[in-house]
Coordinates of C-alpha atoms in Angstrom, one line a residue:
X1 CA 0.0 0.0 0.0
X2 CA 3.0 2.3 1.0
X3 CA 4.7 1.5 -2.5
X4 CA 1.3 2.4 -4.6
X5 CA 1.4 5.5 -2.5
X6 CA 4.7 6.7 -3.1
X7 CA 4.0 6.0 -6.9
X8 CA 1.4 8.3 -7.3
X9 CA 2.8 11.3 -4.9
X10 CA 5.7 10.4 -7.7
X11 CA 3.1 10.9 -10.4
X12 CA 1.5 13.9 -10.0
X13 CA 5.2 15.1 -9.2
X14 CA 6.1 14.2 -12.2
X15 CA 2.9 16.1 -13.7
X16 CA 2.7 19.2 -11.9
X17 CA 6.9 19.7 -13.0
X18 CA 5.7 18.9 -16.8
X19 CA 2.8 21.5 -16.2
X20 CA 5.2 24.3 -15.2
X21 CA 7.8 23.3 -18.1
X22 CA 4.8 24.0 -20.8
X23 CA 3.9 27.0 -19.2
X24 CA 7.3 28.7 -19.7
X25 CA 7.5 27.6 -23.3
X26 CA 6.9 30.5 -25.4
X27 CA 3.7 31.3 -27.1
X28 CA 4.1 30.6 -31.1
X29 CA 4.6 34.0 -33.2
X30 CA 1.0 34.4 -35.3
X31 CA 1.2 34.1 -38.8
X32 CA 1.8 36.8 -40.9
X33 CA -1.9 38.4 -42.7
X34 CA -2.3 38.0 -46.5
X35 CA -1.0 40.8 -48.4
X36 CA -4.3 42.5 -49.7
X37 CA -4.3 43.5 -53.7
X38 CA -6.1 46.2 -54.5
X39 CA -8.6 46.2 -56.6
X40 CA -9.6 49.0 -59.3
X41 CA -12.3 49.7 -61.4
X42 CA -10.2 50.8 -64.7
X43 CA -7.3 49.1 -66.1
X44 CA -3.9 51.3 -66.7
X45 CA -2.8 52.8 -69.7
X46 CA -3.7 55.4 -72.2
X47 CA -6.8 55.5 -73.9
X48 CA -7.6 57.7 -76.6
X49 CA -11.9 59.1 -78.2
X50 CA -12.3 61.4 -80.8
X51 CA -14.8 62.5 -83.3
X52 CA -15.6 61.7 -86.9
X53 CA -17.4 64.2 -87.2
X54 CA -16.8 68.2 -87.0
X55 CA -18.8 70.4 -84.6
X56 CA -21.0 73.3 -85.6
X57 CA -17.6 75.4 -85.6
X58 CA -15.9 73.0 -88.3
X59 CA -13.5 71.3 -85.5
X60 CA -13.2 67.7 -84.3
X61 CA -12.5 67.2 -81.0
X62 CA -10.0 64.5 -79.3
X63 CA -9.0 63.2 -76.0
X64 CA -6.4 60.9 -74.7
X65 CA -6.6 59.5 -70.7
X66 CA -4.0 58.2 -68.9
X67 CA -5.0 55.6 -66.1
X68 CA -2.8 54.4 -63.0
X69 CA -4.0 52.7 -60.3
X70 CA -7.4 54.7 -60.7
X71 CA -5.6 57.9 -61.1
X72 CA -7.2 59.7 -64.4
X73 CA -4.9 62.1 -66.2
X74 CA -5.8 64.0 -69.2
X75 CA -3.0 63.4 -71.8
X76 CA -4.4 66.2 -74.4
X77 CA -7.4 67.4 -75.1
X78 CA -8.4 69.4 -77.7
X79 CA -9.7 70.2 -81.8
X80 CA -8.6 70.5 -84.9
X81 CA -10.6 71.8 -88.1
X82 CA -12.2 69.2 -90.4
X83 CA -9.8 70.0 -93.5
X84 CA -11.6 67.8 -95.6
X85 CA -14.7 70.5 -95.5
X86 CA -14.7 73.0 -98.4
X87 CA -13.0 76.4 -97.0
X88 CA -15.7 79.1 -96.0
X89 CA -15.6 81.3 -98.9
X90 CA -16.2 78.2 -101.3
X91 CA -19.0 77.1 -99.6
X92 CA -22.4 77.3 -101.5
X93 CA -26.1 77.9 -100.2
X94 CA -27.4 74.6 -101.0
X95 CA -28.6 72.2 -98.9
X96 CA -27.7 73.0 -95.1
X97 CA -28.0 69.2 -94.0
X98 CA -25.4 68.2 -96.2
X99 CA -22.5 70.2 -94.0
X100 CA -22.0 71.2 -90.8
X101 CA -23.9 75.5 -89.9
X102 CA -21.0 77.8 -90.9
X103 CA -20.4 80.6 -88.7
X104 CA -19.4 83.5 -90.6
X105 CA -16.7 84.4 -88.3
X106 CA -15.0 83.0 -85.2
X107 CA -15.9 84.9 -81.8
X108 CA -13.6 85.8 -79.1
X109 CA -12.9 82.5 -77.3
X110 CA -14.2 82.1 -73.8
X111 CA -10.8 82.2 -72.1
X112 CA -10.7 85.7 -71.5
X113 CA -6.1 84.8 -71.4
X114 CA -6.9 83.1 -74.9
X115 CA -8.9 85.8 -76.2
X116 CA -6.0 88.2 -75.8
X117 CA -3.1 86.0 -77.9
X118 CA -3.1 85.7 -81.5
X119 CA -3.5 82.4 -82.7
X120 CA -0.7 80.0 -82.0
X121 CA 1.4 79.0 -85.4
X122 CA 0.0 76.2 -87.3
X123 CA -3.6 76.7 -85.2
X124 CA -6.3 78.0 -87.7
X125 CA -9.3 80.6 -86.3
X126 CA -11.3 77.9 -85.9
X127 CA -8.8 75.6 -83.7
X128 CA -7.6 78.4 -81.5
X129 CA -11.0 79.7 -80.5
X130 CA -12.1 75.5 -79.6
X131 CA -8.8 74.7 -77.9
X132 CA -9.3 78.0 -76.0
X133 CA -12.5 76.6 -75.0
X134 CA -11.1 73.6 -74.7
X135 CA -8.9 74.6 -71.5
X136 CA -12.1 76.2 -70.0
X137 CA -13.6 72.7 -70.1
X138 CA -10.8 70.7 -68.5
X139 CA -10.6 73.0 -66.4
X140 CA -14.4 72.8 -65.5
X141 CA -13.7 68.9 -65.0
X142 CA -11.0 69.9 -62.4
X143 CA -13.0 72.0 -60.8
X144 CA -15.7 69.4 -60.3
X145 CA -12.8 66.4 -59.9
X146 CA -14.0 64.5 -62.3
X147 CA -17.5 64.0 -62.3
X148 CA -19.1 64.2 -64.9
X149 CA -22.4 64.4 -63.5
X150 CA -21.7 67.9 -61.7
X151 CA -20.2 69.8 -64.6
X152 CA -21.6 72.7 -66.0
X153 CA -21.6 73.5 -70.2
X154 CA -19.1 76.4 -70.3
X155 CA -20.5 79.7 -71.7
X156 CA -20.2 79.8 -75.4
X157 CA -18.3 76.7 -76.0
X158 CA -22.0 74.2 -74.6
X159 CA -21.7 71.8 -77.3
X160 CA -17.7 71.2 -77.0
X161 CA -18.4 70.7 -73.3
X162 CA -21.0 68.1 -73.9
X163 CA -18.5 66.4 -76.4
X164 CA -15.8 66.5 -73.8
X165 CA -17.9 64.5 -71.5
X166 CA -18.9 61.9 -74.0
X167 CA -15.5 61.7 -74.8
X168 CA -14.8 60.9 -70.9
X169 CA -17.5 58.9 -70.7
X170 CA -16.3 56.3 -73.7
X171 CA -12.7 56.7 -72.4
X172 CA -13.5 55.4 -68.9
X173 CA -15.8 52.5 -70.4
X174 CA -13.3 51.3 -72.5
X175 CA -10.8 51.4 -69.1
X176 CA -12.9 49.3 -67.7
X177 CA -12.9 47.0 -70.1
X178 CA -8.9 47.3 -70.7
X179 CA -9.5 48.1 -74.0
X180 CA -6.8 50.5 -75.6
X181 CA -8.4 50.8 -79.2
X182 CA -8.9 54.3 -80.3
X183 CA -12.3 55.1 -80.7
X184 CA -13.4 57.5 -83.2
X185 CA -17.5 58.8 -82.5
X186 CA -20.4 59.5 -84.3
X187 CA -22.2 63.1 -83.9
X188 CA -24.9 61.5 -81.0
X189 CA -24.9 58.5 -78.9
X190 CA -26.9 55.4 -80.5
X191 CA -30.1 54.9 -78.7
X192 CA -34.1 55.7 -78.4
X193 CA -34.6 59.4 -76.6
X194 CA -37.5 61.0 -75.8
X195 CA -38.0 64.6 -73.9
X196 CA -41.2 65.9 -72.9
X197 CA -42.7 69.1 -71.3
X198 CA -42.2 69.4 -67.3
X199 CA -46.1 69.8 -67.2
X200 CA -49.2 70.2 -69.4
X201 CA -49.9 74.1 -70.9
X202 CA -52.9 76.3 -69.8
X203 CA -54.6 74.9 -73.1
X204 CA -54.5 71.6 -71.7
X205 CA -51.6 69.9 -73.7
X206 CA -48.1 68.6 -72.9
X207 CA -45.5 68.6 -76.2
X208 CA -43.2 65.9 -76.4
X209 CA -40.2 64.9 -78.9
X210 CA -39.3 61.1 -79.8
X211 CA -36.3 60.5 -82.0
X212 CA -34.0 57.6 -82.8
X213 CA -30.0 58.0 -83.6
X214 CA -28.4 55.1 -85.3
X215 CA -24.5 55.1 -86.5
X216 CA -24.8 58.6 -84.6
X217 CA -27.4 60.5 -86.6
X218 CA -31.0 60.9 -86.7
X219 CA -33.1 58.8 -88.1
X220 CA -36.7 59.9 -87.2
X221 CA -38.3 62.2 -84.9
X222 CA -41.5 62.7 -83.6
X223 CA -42.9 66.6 -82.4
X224 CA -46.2 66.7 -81.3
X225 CA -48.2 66.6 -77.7
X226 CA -50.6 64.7 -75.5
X227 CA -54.1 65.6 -74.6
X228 CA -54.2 66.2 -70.2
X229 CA -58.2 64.8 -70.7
X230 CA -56.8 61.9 -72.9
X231 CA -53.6 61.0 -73.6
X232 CA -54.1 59.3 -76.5
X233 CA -55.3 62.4 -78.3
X234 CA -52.7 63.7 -80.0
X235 CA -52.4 67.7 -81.0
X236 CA -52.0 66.7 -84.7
X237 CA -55.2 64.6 -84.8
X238 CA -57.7 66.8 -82.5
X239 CA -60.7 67.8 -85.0
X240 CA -61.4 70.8 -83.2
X241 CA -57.5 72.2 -83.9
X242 CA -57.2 70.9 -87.4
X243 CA -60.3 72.1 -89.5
X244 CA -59.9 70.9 -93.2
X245 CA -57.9 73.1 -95.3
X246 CA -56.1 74.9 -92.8
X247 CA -52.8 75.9 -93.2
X248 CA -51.8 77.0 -90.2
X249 CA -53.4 73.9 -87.8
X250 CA -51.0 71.8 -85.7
X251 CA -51.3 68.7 -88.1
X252 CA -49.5 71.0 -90.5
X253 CA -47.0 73.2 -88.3
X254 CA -45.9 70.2 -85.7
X255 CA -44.2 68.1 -88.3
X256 CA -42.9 71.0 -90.3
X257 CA -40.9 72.0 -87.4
X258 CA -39.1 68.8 -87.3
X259 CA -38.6 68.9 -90.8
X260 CA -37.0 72.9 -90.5
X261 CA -34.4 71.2 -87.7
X262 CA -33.4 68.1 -90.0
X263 CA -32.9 70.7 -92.4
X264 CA -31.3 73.1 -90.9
X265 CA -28.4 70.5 -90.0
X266 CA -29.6 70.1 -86.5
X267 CA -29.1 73.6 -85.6
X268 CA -31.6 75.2 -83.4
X269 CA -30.3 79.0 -83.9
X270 CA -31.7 78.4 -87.7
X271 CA -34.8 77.1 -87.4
X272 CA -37.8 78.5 -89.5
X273 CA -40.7 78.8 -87.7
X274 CA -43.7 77.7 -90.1
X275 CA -47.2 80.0 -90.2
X276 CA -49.1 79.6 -86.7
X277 CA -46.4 77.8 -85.2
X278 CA -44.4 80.3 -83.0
X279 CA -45.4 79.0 -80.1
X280 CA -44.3 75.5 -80.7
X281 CA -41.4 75.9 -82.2
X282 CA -40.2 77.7 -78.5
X283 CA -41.5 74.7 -77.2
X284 CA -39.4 72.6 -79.6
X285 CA -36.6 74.9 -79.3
X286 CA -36.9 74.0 -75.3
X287 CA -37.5 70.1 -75.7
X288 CA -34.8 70.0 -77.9
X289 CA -31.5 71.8 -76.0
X290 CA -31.8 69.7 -73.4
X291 CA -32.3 66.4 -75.6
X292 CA -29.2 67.4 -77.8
X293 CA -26.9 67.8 -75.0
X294 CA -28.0 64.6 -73.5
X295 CA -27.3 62.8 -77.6
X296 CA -24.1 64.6 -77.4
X297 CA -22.7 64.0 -74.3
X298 CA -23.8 60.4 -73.9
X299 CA -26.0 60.9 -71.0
X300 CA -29.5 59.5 -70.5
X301 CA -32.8 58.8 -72.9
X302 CA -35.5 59.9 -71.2
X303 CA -35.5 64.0 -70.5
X304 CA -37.3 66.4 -68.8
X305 CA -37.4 69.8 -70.5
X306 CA -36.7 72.3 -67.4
X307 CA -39.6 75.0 -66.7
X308 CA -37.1 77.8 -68.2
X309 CA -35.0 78.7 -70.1
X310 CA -31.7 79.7 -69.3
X311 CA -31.4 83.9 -69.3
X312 CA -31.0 87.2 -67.7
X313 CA -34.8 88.6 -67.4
X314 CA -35.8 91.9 -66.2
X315 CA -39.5 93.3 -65.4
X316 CA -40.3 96.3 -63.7
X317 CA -43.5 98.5 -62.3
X318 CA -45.3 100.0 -65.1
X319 CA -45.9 103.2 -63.3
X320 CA -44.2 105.2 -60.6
X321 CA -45.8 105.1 -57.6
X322 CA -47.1 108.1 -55.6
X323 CA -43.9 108.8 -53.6
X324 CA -41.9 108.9 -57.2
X325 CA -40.4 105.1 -57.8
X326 CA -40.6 102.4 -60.1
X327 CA -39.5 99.4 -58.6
X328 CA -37.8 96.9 -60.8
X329 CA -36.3 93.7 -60.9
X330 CA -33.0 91.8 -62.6
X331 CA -33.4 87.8 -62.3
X332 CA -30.7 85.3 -64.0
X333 CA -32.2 81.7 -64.8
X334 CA -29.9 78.7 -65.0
X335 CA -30.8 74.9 -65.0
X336 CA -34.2 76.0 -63.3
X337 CA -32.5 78.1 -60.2
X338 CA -34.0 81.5 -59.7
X339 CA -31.3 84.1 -58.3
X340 CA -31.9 87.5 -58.3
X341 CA -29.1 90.2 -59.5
X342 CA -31.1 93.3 -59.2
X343 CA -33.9 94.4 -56.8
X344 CA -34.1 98.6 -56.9
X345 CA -36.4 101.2 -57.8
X346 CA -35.6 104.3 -60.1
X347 CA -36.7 107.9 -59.4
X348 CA -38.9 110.1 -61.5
X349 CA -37.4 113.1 -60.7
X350 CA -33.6 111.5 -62.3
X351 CA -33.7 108.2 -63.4
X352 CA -29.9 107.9 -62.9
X353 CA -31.0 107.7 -59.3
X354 CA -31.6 104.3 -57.7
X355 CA -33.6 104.4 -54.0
X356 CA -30.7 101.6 -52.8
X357 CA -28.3 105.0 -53.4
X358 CA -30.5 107.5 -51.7
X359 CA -28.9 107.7 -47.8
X360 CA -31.3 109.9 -46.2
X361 CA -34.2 107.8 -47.3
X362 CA -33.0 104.9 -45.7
X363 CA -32.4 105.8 -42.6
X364 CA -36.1 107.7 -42.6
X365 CA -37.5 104.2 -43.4
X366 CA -35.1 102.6 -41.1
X367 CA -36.2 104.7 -37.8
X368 CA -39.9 104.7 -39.2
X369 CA -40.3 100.8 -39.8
X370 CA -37.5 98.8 -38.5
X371 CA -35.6 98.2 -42.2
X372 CA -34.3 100.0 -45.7
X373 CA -33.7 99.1 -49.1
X374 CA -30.9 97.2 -48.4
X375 CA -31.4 95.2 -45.7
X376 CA -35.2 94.2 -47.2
X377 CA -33.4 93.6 -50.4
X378 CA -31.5 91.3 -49.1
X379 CA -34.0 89.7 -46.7
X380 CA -36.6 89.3 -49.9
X381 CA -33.5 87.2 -51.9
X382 CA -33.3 85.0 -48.5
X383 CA -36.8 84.7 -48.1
X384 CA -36.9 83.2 -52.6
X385 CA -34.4 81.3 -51.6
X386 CA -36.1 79.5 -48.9
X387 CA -39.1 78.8 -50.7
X388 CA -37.2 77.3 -53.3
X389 CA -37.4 80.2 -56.0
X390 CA -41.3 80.4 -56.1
X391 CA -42.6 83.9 -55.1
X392 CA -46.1 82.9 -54.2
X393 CA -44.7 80.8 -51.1
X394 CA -42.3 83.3 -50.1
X395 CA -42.0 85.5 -47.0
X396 CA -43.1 89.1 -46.2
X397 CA -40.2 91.5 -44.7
X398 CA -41.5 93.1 -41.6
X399 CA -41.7 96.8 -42.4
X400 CA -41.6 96.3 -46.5
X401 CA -45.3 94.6 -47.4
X402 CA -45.4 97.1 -50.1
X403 CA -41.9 96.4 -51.8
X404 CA -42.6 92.8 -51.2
X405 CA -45.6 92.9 -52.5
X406 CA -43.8 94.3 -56.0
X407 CA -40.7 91.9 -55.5
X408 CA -43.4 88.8 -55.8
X409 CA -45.4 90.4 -59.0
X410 CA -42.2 91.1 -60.9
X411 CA -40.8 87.9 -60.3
X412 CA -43.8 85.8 -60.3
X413 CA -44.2 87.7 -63.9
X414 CA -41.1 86.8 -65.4
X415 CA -41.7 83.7 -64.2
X416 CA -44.8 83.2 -65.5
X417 CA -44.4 84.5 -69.1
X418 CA -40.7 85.7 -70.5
X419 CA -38.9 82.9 -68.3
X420 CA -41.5 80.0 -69.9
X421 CA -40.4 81.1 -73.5
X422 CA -37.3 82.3 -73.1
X423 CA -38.1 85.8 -74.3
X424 CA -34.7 87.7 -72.4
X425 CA -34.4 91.2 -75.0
X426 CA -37.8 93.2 -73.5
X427 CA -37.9 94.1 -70.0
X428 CA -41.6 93.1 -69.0
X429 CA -44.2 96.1 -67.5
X430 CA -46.4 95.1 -64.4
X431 CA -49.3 96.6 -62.8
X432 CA -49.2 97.4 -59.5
X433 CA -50.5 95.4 -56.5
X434 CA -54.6 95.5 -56.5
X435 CA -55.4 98.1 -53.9
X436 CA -57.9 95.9 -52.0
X437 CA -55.3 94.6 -49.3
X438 CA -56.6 93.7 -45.7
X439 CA -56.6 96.4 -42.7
X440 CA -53.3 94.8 -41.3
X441 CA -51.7 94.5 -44.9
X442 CA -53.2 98.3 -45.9
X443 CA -51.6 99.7 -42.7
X444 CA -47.9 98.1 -43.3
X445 CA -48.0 99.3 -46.8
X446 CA -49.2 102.5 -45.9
X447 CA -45.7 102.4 -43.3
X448 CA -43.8 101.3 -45.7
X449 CA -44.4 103.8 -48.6
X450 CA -44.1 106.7 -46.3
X451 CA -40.7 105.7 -45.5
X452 CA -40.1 104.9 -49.6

C-alpha cells in the first residue's frame, strides 16, 4: 500500500513539473496576414476618343486619358478643323443638312487669357477659339474632380463641353474594359430618346419629342403633344384644332418644325418657324437643347425639359408710384435656379437715381419701420431662396409689405411669361399690386411707402 502511494505522490510530481515546463514555453509568433491586392475599377494605360465628325464650328474634338492605379490624367485634349470640309468662302447655299452650320466668323474664345493672344502658329481661327475653349472645359472637369455628372456647359463653348464628357464617358468605359483601341464617335450617342414638357400648358396639352439615332445620326423624330383629358389624343389629330384646309393647324406646323431642324443641320439657332407655329417651335426649341446635349454628351434617354430657359430677365412697375419710384427687378435663370441680380427702384425726378443709393431715405425708413432698401433687399432674396425660387410661397419682410408685395409680382411675372419662352431682349411692365389689401396688410404698406 506504501509502495502504490509513493507511486502516485511520484506521479503527480512528475505532472505538476511537466505543467510548469509547458507553461514557460513561449507562445508561437502568429502568422503573418495575406497581403491584400487592390482592386480598381479601370485598367492602366492610355486610352484615346475622338470625333468623326466636326462640330458646328468645323473642329473635331480628341482626347487621350491616362490611367494608374485609378488615377485619371488627361493626356491632351483638344480640336482640330475638319480640312476635308470645303473652306468658307467656297462654300455654296445649298442644302444645309449636307454640312456642318458655318459661322461667318469666329468669336472671341471664352478664355478671357486666350482671347488676348493671336493664334498660335499652325492653329487656324477655328482651332484656336475650340482649344481655347477647350482649356475652359478641363478645367471645369477639375473644378468638379471629375465627375461628370456635376459639370456645367461652359458659356459659349455648350456643345464642345457636352463632347468632352462623351468623350470621358467612352474613355472610362473602355478602361474598364482594358480596352486600348482608339475610338473615333459618331455626332450622337446610339439609342431611343425621348423629352417631354415638365407639365401640361394652360390649353391643356403637354409637347413631347421622340427620335432615334443610329450610327450617330438621326433617323426619325417625332414633335407633337398629349391631350391632359386623354392622352391618346394627340395635338395633330384633334378635330377641333385641325379644320380641313387649314394651313396653319398643328397637323401642319408640328411636323414641319421637325422637318425645318433636319434641315437646318440640326441647328436650333436656324430654325424656321412655319405660319401659326411660333409658339411651338419655343417649345421645340426648349425640348430640344436639353435632348441634344444629352445625344451629345452620352448621358440619358428619357428628359425632362426644365420650366425655363436659361437667361437674364428683367420686369419692372409700369408706373411710378405716388412717392416717385418704379420698382424693378434683374433675375438670372440657369438649370431651373431662380437668383436675383437686381432688386431697386428708379426715381422720377432723375432716373440715374436708384432708391438703394438715396442715404437719407434709408435711414427715414429705417427709424420709421424697423428696415431700408438694403437690408429688405436682401431679406426678400433669402426669403426666394427658402421657398425654393417660387414667389407665391415666399415671405413678407416686416416693415416692407409694399416692396414685397412688388418683389413677388415682378418675379412671379417673369416667371410666368418671359422665363417659360425664353423671351430675355424686352424688360416686361407690371401693374401694380390690386389696392384691395386687408386692414393689417393696408396699414404696413401704408408704413412702408411713407418711408419709400
Amino acid at each position: 500500500m506504501k509502495k502504490v502511494v509513493s507511486l502516485l505522490l511520484v506521479s503527480a510530481l512528475l505532472i505538476g513539473a511537466l505543467s510548469a515546463c509547458k507553461r514557460n514555453e513561449p507562445e508561437p509568433e502568429p502568422a503573418p496576414p495575406e497581403p491584400v491586392t487592390p482592386t480598381y475599377d479601370y485598367q492602366d494605360g492610355e486610352y484615346t476618343v475622338s470625333y468623326a465628325v466636326p462640330a458646328l464650328d468645323r473642329t473635331l474634338d480628341y482626347l487621350t486619358i491616362s490611367v494608374k492605379n485609378d488615377e485619371i490624367t488627361i493626356v491632351e485634349a483638344g480640336c482640330k478643323e475638319d480640312v476635308s470640309l470645303p473652306a468658307p468662302s467656297e462654300e455654296t447655299s445649298g442644302d444645309a443638312a449636307s454640312a456642318p452650320t458655318e459661322p461667318a466668323a469666329p468669336s472671341e474664345p471664352a478664355s478671357s487669357d486666350a482671347s488676348s493672344e493671336a493664334a498660335p502658329a499652325g492653329e487656324s481661327e477655328y482651332e484656336a477659339k475650340a482649344n481655347a475653349q477647350m482649356k475652359d472645359i478641363v478645367a471645369e472637369y477639375e473644378a468638379v474632380e471629375g465627375d461628370l455628372e456635376r459639370m456645367e456647359p461652359v458659356e459659349g463653348a455648350e456643345e464642345h463641353t457636352y463632347r468632352f464628357m462623351r468623350m470621358m464617358r467612352t474613355a472610362l468605359k473602355f478602361a474598364k474594359a482594358g480596352d486600348h483601341t482608339p475610338v473615333e464617335l459618331g455626332k450622337y450617342e446610339d439609342g431611343s430618346y425621348e423629352a417631354v414638357m415638365p407639365s401640361f400648358s394652360a390649353s391643356g396639352w403637354k409637347d413631347y419629342v421622340r427620335l432615334t439615332v443610329k450610327d450617330g445620326l438621326i433617323t426619325d423624330i417625332d414633335f407633337n403633344a398629349q391631350k391632359e383629358s386623354d392622352p391618346s389624343v394627340l395635338i395633330t389629330d384633334d378635330p377641333d384644332l385641325n379644320k380641313e384646309g387649314a394651313t396653319d393647324s398643328p397637323s401642319v406646323y408640328y411636323p414641319a418644325i421637325a422637318k425645318a431642324f433636319t434641315d437646318s443641320n440640326e441647328n436650333l439657332d436656324s430654325l424656321s418657324v412655319p405660319t401659326g407655329g411660333a409658339a411651338a417651335a419655343k417649345s421645340f426649341q426648349k425640348l430640344m437643347k436639353p435632348l441634344l446635349a444629352s445625344m451629345i454628351s452620352g448621358g440619358g434617354t428619357q428628359i425632362t425639359a426644365p420650366r425655363y430657359v436659361d437667361g437674364t430677365y428683367k420686369a419692372q412697375m409700369k408706373e411710378f408710384d405716388e412717392h416717385g419710384w418704379k420698382d424693378y427687378v434683374v433675375v438670372q435663370i440657369r438649370s431651373d435656379k431662380v437668383s436675383v441680380k437686381e432688386f431697386d427702384a428708379v426715381s422720377k425726378a432723375d432716373e440715374n437715381k436708384l432708391k438703394s443709393q438715396d442715404a437719407e431715405m434709408a435711414a427715414q425708413m429705417e427709424e420709421k419701420t424697423g428696415t431700408s432698401p438694403e437690408a429688405y433687399t436682401k431679406e426678400l432674396r433669402s426669403n426666394l431662396d427658402a421657398a425654393g425660387g417660387d414667389p407665391v410661397e415666399m415671405d413678407t419682410v416686416a416693415g416692407a409689405t409694399v416692396s414685397s408685395n412688388n418683389f413677388r409680382l415682378l418675379v412671379g411675372q417673369i416667371l410666368a411669361t418671359a422665363a417659360v419662352n425664353g423671351d430675355t431682349e424686352k424688360t416686361l411692365e407690371v401693374e401694380s399690386f390690386p389696392a384691395d389689401l386687408g386692414p393689417a396688410e393696408e396699414e404696413a404698406a401704408s408704413a412702408s411707402q411713407d418711408a419709400a
